[in-house]
Each structure stands twice: as C-alpha cells, then as structure tokens.
PDB file of C-alpha atoms in Angstrom:
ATOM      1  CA  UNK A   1     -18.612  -5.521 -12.253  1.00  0.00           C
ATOM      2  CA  UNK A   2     -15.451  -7.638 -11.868  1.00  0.00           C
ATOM      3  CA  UNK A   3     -14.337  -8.710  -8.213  1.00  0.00           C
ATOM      4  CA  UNK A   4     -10.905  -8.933  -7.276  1.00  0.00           C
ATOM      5  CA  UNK A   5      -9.971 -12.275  -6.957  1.00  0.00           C
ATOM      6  CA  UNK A   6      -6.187 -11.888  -8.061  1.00  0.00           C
ATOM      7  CA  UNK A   7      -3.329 -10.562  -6.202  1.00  0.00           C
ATOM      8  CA  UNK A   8       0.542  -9.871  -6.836  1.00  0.00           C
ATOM      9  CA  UNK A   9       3.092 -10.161  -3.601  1.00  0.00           C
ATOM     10  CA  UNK A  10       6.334  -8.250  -5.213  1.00  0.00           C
ATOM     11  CA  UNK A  11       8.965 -10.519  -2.907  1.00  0.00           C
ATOM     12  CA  UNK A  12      12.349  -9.977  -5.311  1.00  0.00           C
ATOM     13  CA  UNK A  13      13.795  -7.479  -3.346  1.00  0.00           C
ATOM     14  CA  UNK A  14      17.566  -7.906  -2.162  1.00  0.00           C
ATOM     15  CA  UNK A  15      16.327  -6.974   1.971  1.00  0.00           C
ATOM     16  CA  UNK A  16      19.794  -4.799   2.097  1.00  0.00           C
ATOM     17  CA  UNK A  17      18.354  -3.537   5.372  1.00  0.00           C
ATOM     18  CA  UNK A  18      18.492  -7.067   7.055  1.00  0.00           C
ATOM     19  CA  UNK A  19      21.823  -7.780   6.118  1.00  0.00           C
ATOM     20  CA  UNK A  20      23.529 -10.132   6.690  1.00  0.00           C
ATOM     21  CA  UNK A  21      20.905 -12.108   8.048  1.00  0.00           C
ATOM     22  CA  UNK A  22      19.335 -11.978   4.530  1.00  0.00           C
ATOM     23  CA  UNK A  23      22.231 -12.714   2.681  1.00  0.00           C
ATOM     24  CA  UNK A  24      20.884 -16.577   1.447  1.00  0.00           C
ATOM     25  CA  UNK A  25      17.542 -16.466   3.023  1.00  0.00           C
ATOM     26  CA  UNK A  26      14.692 -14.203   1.817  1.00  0.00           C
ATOM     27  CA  UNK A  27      13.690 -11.090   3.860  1.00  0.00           C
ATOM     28  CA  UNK A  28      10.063 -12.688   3.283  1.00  0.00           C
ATOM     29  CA  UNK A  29      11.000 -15.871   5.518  1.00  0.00           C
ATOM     30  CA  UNK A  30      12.271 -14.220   8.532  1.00  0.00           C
ATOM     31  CA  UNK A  31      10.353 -15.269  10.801  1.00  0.00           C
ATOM     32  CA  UNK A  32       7.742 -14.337  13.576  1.00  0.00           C
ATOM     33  CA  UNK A  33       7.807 -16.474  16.366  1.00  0.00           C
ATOM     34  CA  UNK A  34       6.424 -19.387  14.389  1.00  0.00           C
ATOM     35  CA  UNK A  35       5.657 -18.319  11.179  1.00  0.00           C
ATOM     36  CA  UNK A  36       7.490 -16.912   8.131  1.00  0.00           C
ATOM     37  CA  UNK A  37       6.570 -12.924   7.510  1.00  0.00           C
ATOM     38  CA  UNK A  38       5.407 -13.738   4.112  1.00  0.00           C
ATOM     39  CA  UNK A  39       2.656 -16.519   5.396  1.00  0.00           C
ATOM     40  CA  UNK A  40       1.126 -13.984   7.424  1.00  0.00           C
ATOM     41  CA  UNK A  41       1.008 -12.059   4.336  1.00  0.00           C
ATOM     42  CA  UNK A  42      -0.791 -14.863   1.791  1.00  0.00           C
ATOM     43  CA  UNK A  43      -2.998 -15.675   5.053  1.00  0.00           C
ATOM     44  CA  UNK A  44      -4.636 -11.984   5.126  1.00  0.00           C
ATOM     45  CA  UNK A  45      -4.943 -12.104   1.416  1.00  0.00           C
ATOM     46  CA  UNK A  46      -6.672 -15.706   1.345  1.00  0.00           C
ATOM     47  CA  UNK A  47      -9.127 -13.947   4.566  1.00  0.00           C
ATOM     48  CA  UNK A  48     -10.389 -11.000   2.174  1.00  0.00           C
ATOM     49  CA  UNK A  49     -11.430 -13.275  -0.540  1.00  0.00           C
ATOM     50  CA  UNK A  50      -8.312 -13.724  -2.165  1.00  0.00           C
ATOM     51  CA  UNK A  51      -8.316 -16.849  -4.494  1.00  0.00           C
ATOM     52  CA  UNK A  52      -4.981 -16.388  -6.987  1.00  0.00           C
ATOM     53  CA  UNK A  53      -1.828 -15.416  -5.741  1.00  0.00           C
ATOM     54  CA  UNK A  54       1.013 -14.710  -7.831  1.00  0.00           C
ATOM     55  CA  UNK A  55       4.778 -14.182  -6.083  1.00  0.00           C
ATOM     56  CA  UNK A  56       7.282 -11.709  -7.878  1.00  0.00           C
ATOM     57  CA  UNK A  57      10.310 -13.760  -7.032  1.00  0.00           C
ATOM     58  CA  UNK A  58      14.233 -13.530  -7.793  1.00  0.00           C
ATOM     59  CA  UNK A  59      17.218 -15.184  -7.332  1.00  0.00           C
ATOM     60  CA  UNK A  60      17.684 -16.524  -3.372  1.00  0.00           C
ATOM     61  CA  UNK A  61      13.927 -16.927  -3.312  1.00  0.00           C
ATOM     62  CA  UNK A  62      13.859 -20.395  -3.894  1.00  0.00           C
ATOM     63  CA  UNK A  63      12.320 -21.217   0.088  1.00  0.00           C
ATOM     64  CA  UNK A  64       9.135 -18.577  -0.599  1.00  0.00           C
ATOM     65  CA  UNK A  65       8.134 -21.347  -3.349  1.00  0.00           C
ATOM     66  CA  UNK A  66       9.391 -24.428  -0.827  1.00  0.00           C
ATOM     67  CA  UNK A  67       7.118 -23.236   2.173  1.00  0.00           C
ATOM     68  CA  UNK A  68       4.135 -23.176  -0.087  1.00  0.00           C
ATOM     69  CA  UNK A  69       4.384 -26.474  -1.680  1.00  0.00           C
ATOM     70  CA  UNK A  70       3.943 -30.095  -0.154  1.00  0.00           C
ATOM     71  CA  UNK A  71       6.767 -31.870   1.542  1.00  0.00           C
ATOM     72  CA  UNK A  72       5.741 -35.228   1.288  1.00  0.00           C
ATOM     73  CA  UNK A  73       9.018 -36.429   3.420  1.00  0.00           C
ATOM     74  CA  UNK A  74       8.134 -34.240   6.265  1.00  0.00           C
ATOM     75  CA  UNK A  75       4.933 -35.100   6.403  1.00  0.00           C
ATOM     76  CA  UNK A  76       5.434 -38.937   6.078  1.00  0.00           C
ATOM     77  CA  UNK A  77       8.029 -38.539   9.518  1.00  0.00           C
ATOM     78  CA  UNK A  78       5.814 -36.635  11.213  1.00  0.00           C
ATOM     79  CA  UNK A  79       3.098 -39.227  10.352  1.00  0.00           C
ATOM     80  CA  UNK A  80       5.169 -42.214  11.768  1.00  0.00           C
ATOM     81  CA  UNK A  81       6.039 -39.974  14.782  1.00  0.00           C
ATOM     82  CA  UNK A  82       2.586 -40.169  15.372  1.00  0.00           C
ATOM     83  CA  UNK A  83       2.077 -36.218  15.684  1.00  0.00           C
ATOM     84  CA  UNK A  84      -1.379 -35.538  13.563  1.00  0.00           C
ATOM     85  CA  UNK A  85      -1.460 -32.338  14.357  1.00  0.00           C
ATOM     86  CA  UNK A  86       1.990 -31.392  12.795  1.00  0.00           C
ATOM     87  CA  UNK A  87       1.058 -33.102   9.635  1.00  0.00           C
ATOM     88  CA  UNK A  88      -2.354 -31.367   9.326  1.00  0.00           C
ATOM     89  CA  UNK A  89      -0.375 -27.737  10.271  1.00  0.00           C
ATOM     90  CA  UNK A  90       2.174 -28.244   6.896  1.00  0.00           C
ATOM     91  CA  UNK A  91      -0.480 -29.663   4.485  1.00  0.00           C
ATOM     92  CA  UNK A  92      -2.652 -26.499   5.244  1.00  0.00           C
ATOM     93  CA  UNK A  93      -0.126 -24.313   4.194  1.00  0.00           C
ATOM     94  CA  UNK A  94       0.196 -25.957   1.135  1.00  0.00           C
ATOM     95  CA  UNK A  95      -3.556 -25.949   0.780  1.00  0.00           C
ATOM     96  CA  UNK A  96      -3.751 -21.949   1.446  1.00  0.00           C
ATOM     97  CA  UNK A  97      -4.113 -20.906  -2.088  1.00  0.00           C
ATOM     98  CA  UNK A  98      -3.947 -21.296  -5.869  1.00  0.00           C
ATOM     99  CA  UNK A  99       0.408 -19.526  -5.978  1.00  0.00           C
ATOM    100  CA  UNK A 100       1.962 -18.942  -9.147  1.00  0.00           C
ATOM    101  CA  UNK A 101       5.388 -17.694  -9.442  1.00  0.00           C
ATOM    102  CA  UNK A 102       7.122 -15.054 -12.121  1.00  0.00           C
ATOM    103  CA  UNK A 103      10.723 -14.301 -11.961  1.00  0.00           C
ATOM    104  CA  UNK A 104      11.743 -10.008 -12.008  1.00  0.00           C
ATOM    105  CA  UNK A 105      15.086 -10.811 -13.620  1.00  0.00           C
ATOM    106  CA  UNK A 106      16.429  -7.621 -13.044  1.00  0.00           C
ATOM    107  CA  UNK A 107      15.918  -5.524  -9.741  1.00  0.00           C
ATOM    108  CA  UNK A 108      13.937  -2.239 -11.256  1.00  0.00           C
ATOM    109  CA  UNK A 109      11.870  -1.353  -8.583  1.00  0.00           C
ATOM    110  CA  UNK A 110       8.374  -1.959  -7.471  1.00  0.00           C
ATOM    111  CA  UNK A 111       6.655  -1.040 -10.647  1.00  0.00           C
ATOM    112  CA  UNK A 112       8.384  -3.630 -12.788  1.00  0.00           C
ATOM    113  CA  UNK A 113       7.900  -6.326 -10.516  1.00  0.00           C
ATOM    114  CA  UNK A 114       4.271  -5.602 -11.054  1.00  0.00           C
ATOM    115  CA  UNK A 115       4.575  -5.302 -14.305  1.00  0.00           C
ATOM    116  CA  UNK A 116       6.439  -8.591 -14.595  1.00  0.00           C
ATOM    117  CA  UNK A 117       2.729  -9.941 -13.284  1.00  0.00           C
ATOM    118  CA  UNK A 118       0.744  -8.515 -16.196  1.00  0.00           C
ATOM    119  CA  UNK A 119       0.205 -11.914 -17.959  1.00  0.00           C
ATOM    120  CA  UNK A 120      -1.072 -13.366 -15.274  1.00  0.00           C
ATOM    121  CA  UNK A 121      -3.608 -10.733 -14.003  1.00  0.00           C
ATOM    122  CA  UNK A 122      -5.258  -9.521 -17.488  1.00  0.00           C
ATOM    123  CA  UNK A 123      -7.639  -6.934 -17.729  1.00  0.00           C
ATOM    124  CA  UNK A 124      -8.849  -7.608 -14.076  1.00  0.00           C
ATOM    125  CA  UNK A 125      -8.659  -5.317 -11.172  1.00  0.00           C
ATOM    126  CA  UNK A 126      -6.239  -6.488  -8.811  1.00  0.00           C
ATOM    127  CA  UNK A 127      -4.480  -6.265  -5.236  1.00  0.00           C
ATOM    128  CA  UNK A 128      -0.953  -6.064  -4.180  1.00  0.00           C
ATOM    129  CA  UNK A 129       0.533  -7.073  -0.972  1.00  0.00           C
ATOM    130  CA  UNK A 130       4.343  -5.965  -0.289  1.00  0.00           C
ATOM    131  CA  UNK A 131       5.653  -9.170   0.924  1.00  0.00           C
ATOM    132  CA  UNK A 132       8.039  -7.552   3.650  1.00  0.00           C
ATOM    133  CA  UNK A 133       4.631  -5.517   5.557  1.00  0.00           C
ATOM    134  CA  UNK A 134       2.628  -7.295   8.071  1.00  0.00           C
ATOM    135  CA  UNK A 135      -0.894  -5.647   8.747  1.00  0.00           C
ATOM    136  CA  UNK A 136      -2.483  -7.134  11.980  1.00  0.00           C
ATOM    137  CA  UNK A 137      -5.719  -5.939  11.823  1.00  0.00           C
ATOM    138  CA  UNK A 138      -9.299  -7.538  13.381  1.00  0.00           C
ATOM    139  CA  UNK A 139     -10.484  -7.488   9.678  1.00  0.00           C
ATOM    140  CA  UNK A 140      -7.908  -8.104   7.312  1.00  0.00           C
ATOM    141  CA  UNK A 141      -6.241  -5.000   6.222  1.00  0.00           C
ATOM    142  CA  UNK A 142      -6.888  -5.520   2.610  1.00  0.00           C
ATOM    143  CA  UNK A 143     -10.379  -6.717   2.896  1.00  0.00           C
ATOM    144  CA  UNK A 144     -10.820  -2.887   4.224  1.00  0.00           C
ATOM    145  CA  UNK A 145      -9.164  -1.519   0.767  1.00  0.00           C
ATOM    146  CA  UNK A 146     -11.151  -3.827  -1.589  1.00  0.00           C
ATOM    147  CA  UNK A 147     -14.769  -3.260   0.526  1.00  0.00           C
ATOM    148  CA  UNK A 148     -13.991   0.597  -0.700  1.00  0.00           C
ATOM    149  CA  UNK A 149     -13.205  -0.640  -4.082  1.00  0.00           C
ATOM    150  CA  UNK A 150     -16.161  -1.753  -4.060  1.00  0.00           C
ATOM    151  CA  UNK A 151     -18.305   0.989  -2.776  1.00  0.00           C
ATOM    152  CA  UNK A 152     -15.986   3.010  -5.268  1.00  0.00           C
ATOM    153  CA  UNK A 153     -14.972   1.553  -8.192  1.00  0.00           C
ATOM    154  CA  UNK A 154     -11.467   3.349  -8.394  1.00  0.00           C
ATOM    155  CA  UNK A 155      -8.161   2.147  -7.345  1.00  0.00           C
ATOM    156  CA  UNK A 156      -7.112   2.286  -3.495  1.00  0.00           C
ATOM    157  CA  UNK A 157      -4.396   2.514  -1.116  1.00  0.00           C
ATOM    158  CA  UNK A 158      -3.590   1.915   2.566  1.00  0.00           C
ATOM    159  CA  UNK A 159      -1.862   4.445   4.143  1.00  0.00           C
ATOM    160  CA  UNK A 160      -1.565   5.275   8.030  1.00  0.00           C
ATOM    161  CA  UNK A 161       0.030   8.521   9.757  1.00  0.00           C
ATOM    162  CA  UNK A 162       3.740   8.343  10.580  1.00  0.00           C
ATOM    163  CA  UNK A 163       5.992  10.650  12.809  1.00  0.00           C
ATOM    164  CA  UNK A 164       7.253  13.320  10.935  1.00  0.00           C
ATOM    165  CA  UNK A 165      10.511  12.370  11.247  1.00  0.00           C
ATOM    166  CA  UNK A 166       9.941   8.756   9.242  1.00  0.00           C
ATOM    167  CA  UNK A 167       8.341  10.909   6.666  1.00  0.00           C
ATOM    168  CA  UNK A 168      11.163  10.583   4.446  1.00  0.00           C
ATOM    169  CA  UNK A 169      11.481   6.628   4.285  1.00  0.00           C
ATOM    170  CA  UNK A 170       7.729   6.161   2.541  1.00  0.00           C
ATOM    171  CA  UNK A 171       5.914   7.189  -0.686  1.00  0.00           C
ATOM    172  CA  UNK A 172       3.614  10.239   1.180  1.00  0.00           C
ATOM    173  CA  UNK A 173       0.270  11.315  -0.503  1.00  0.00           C
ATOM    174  CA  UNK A 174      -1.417  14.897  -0.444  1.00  0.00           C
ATOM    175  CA  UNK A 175      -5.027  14.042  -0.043  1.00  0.00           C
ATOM    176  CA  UNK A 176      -8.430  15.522  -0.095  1.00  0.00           C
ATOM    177  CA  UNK A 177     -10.712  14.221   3.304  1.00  0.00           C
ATOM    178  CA  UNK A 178     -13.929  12.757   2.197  1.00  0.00           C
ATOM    179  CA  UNK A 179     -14.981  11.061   5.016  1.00  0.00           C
ATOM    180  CA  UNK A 180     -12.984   9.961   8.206  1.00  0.00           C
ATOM    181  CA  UNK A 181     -10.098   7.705   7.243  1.00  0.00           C
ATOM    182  CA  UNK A 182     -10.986   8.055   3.473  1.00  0.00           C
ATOM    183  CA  UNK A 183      -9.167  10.207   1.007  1.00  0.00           C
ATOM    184  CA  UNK A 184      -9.292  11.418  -2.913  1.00  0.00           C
ATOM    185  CA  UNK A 185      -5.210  11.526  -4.154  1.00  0.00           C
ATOM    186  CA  UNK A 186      -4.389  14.636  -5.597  1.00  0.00           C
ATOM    187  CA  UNK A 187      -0.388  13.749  -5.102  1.00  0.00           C
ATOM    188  CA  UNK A 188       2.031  11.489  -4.558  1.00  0.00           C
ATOM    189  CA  UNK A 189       5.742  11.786  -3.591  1.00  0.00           C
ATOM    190  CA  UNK A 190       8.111   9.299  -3.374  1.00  0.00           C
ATOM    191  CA  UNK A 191      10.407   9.670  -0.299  1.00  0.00           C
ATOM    192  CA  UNK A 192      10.143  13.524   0.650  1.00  0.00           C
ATOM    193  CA  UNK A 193      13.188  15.089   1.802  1.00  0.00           C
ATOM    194  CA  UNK A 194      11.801  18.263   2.544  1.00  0.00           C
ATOM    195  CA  UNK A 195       8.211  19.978   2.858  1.00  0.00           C
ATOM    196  CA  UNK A 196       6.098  16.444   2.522  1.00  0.00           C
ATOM    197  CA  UNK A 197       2.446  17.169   1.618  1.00  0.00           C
ATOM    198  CA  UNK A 198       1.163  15.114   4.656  1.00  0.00           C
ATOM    199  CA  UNK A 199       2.034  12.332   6.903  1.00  0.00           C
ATOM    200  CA  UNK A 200      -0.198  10.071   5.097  1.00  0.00           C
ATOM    201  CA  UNK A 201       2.656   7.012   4.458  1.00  0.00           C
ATOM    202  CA  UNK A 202       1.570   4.558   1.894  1.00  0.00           C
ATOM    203  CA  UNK A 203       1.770   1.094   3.572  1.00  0.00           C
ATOM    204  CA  UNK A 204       1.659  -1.539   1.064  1.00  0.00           C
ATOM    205  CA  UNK A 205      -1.499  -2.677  -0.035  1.00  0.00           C
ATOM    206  CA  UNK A 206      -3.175  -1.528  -2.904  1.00  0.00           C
ATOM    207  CA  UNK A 207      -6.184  -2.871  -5.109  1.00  0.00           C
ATOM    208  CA  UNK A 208      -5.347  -1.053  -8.541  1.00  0.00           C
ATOM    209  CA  UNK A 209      -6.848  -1.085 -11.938  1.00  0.00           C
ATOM    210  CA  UNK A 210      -5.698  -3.298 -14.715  1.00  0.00           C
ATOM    211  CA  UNK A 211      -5.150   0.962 -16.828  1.00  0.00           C
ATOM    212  CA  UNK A 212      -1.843   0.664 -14.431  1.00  0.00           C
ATOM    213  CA  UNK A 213       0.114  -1.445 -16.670  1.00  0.00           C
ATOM    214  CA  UNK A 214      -0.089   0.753 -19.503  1.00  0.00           C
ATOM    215  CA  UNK A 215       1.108   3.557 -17.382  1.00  0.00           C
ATOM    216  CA  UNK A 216       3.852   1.440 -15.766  1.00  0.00           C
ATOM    217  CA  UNK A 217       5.008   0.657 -19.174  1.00  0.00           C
ATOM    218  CA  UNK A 218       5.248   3.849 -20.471  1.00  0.00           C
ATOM    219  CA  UNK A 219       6.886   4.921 -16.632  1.00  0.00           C
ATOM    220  CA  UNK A 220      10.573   6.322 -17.646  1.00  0.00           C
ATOM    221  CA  UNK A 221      13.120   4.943 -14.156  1.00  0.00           C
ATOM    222  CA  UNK A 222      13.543   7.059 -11.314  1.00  0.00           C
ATOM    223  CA  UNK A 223      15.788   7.269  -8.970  1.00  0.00           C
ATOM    224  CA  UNK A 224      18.121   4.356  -8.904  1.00  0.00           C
ATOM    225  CA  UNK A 225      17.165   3.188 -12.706  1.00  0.00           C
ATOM    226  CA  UNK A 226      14.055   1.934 -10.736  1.00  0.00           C
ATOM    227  CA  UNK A 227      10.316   2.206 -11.904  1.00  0.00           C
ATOM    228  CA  UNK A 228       8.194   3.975  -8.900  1.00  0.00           C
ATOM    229  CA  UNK A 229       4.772   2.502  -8.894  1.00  0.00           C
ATOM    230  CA  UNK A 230       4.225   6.151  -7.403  1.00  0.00           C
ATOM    231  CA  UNK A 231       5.119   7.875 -10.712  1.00  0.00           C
ATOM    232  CA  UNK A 232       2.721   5.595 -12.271  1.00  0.00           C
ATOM    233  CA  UNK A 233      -0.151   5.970  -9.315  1.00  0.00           C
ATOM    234  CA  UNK A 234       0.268  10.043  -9.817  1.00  0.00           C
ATOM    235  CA  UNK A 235      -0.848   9.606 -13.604  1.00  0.00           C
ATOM    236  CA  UNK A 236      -3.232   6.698 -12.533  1.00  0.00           C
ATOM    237  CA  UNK A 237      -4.495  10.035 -10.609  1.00  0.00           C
ATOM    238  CA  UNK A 238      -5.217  12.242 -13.285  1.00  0.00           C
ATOM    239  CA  UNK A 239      -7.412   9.960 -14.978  1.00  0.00           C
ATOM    240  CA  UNK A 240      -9.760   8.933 -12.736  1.00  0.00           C
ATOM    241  CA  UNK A 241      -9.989   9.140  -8.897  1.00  0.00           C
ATOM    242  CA  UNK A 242      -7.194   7.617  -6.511  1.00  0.00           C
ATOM    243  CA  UNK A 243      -8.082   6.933  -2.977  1.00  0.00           C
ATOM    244  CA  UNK A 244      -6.330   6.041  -0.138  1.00  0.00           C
ATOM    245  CA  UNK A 245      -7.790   4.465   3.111  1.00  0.00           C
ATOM    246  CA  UNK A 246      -5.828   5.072   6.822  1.00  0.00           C
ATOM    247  CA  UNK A 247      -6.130   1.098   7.343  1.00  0.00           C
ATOM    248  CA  UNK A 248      -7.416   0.196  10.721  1.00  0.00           C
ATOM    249  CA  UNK A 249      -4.585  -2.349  12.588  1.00  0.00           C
ATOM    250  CA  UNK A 250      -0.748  -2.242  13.321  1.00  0.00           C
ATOM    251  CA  UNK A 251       1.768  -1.963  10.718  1.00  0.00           C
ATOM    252  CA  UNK A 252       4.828  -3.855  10.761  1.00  0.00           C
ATOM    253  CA  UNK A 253       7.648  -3.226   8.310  1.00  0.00           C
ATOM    254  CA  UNK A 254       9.416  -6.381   8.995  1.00  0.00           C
ATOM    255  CA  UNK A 255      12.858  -5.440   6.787  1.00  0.00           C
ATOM    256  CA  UNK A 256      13.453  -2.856   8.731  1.00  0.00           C
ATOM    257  CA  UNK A 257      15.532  -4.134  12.497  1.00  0.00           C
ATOM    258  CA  UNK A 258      12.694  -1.896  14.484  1.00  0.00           C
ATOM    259  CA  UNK A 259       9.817  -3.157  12.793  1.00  0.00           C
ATOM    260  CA  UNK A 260      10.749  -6.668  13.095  1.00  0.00           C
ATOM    261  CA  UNK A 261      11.113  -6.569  16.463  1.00  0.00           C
ATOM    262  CA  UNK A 262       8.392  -5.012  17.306  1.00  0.00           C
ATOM    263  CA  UNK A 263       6.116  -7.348  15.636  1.00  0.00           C
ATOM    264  CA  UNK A 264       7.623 -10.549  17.261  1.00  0.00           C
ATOM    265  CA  UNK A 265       7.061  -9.248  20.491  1.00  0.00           C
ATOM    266  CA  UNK A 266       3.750  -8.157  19.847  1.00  0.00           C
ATOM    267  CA  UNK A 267       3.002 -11.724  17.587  1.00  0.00           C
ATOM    268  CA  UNK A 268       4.232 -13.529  21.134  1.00  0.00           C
ATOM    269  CA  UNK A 269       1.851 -12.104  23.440  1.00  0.00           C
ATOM    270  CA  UNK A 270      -0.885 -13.396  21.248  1.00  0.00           C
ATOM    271  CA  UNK A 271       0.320 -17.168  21.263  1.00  0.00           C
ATOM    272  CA  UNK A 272      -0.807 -18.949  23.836  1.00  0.00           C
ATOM    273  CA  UNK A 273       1.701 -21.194  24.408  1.00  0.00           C
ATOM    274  CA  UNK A 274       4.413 -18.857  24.706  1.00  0.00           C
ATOM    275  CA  UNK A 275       2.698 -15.350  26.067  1.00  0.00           C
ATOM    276  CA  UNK A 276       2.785 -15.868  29.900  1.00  0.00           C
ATOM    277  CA  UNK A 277       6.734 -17.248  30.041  1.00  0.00           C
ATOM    278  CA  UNK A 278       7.878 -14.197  26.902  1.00  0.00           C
ATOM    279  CA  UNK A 279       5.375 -11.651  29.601  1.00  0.00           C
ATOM    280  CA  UNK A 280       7.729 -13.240  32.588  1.00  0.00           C
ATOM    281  CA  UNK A 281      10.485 -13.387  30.916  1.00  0.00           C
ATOM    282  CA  UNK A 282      10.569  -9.615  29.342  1.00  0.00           C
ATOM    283  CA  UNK A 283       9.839  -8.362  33.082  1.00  0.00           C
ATOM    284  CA  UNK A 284      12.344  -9.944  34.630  1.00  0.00           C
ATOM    285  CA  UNK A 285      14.975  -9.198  31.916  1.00  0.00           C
ATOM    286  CA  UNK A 286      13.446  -4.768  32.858  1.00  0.00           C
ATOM    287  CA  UNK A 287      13.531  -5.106  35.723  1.00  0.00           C
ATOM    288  CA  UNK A 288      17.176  -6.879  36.524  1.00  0.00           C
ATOM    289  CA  UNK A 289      18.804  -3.550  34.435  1.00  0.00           C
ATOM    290  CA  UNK A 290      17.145  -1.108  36.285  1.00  0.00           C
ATOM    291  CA  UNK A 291      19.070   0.808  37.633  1.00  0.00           C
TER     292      UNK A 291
END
C-alpha cells in the first residue's frame, strides 16, 4: 500500500483576476500579512506528511523558486545586524521541503499542468494543492483528504458548500452521501451555468491516482483549448470510486479581490503582534463612517 508522499502545486496561471497587481509578480506571492499565499500552501502540505513538492511554474514565476531557496546575502546582513531570529525565520523556509520545479510552457489548463508533473510523480498516488487556495483548518485540510485515502483507497476531493449564486465560478459535483461530510462522485461539471447538480464546489485539493495521467492524456481541450482536470476526474469516475470530502476549515480563494481580503483580515487577528492595533484600528475606521 503506497503512501502519498508526493504532491504537485499547479502555480502557472496568468492571475487575470488580480490584475494589475499581478502583472510581474505571481498571484502565488501576494501576500498575507506576513507571508506569501503560496507558503501557507507548501506549509499545510509539509503538516500532512508531505515530503516532495513539485511547483508547475511559468514565465513571471521566477520569485515562487527565489522564496524557497537560500539567500545567503540576506542572511549574512541580518547576521551582522545581530537579529537571530530573522536569520533562523528565512533559513526555515528554505528548509520546508524537498521543491522541484517543471515549467507548463503553454497555458492549457489545470490538467496539463498536472500532466506536465508526470515524470516526477510515477506510478505513485499523489496530492495536488492549487497554489492560489488557502485552507485554514485546525488539521491541515489535506491531511483530512489523504486520512480518507487511506481508509479508502480511491482518489479524493475537497469540496465545501457555496451560495448558489457562486455556483457558476467552481467545478460542482453531484454526489451520493455516505456518511456526513463524505461523498461517492457520480458527476462532475465544470462551471454550471444553469441547473448545477449541487452546491458541492470543488476547492482545490485532491489526492488522485497515478490511472489520471492516462486519462489526462487522452483528455481532448475544453473550453478555452484548456484540459479540465474535471473531464478527466468524470472518467477517473467510471472506473473506480471518486470521493469528495466537505473539508473542515475556511476557504480562501486568494486570486479573487474578495477572497483575498477576507483572508488577510482574518490571518491578522491571529498574529499576535498585530491583532489588538488591526481589532482597534478596523473599529475605529466603522465606526467614524457611520452614519
């Protein structure tokens, strides 16, 4: 029985929502009071047992591979500033994992990218992190997914329930309940427009099945010349069983304006050093525009 020790962070998207903010710097960089969305990201895979990471990148994501290496300069000036602390803070992000990097050359959705990670992932089962999606959870979101793996054996998805009206802006499953929070795919559909099957929204993390390359490979492009790694999850479906788990924790699509700000204001109130002036500071800004 293999474990999943591998995982692929797709981070080659263009982040058209955040523009122009994203225009030379990554979506996956913005940051979150005081961390880059993307280390939150690598952190919650290294917590669920995570020990290979390997980053989808393209063109402008040059900083994604920066942050995760050493910067010997930096960390000699902070040494002679005498500020330990600092230097111990950049060398651990260096030291989070074992990152790899693959270039998508092409943007062709999420199902290349993945593909684009085959090499490097073999016949093992896997996970997948969207590098734009924070999941602040008390137990990492995907160490939920891959302790169902295990109890399965069968791919699995995070999804959570959405407002009807956001239906329309995720990949949507039609699910069978097996237990509470734990469902058997029957369907997926990519962006509803009209009469969605549920408002189960798929939420970016997976742990799939190394059978999903073949299928991505034989995937013909969707909308936008793009391959949906739904269109290959619906086939993944009809060989053996799909699940999907309604992850416990807050989602936060950080490359959407909304989502981003929701999640640094949320992030603040659980630093310590900056919670009690951002609580003071948030009243006082309410309550001077009242009317």
């Amino acid at each position: 029985m293999k474990q999943v020790r591998k995982a692929i962070i797709p981070a080659a998207g263009l982040g058209t929502r955040f523009l122009p903010a994203t225009k030379a710097m990554p979506k996956e960089m913005l940051p979150v009071v005081d961390k880059p969305t993307i280390q939150y990201i690598v952190e919650e895979a290294v917590k669920s047992g995570i020990e290979d990471i390997i980053f989808v990148t393209g063109r402008n994501k040059r900083s994604i591979e920066d942050h995760f290496d050493r910067n010997w300069e930096l960390e000699m000036a902070l040494k002679e500033k005498g500020k330990p602390e600092l230097v111990e803070l950049v060398e651990s992000i260096a030291n989070l994992a074992d990152v790899h990097y693959v270039r998508q050359k092409q943007a062709l959705g999420l199902g290349h990218a993945i593909l684009c990670a085959r090499k490097f992932i073999g016949d093992e089962p896997f996970a997948v992190l969207l590098g734009d999606i924070i999941l602040d959870s008390q137990r990492p979101g995907l160490r939920q997914l891959l302790d169902l793996y295990d109890d399965r054996r069968s791919s699995v998805l995070a999804v959570e329930q959405v407002a009807e009206d956001e239906v329309d802006k995720y990949g949507v499953i039609d699910g069978l309940a097996l237990e509470e929070g734990v469902y058997l795919v029957k369907g997926l559909v990519e962006k509803p427009k009209q009469n969605p099957p549920s408002r189960l929204a798929i939420v970016g993390r997976y742990v799939l099945e190394p059978a999903i390359f073949d299928l991505l490979e034989h995937t013909p492009p969707g909308i936008g010349g793009e391959i949906q790694l739904t269109d290959a999850l619906q086939e993944l479906a009809y060989l053996k069983p799909l699940y999907a788990l309604q992850v416990e924790g807050r989602v936060f699509d950080i490359g959407d304006k909304m989502g981003y700000l929701k999640a640094t204001v949320e992030f603040a109130y659980k630093n310590g050093a900056v919670k009690e002036p951002f609580r003071k500071f948030l009243k006082a800004f309410v309550d001077s525009r009242e009317p």
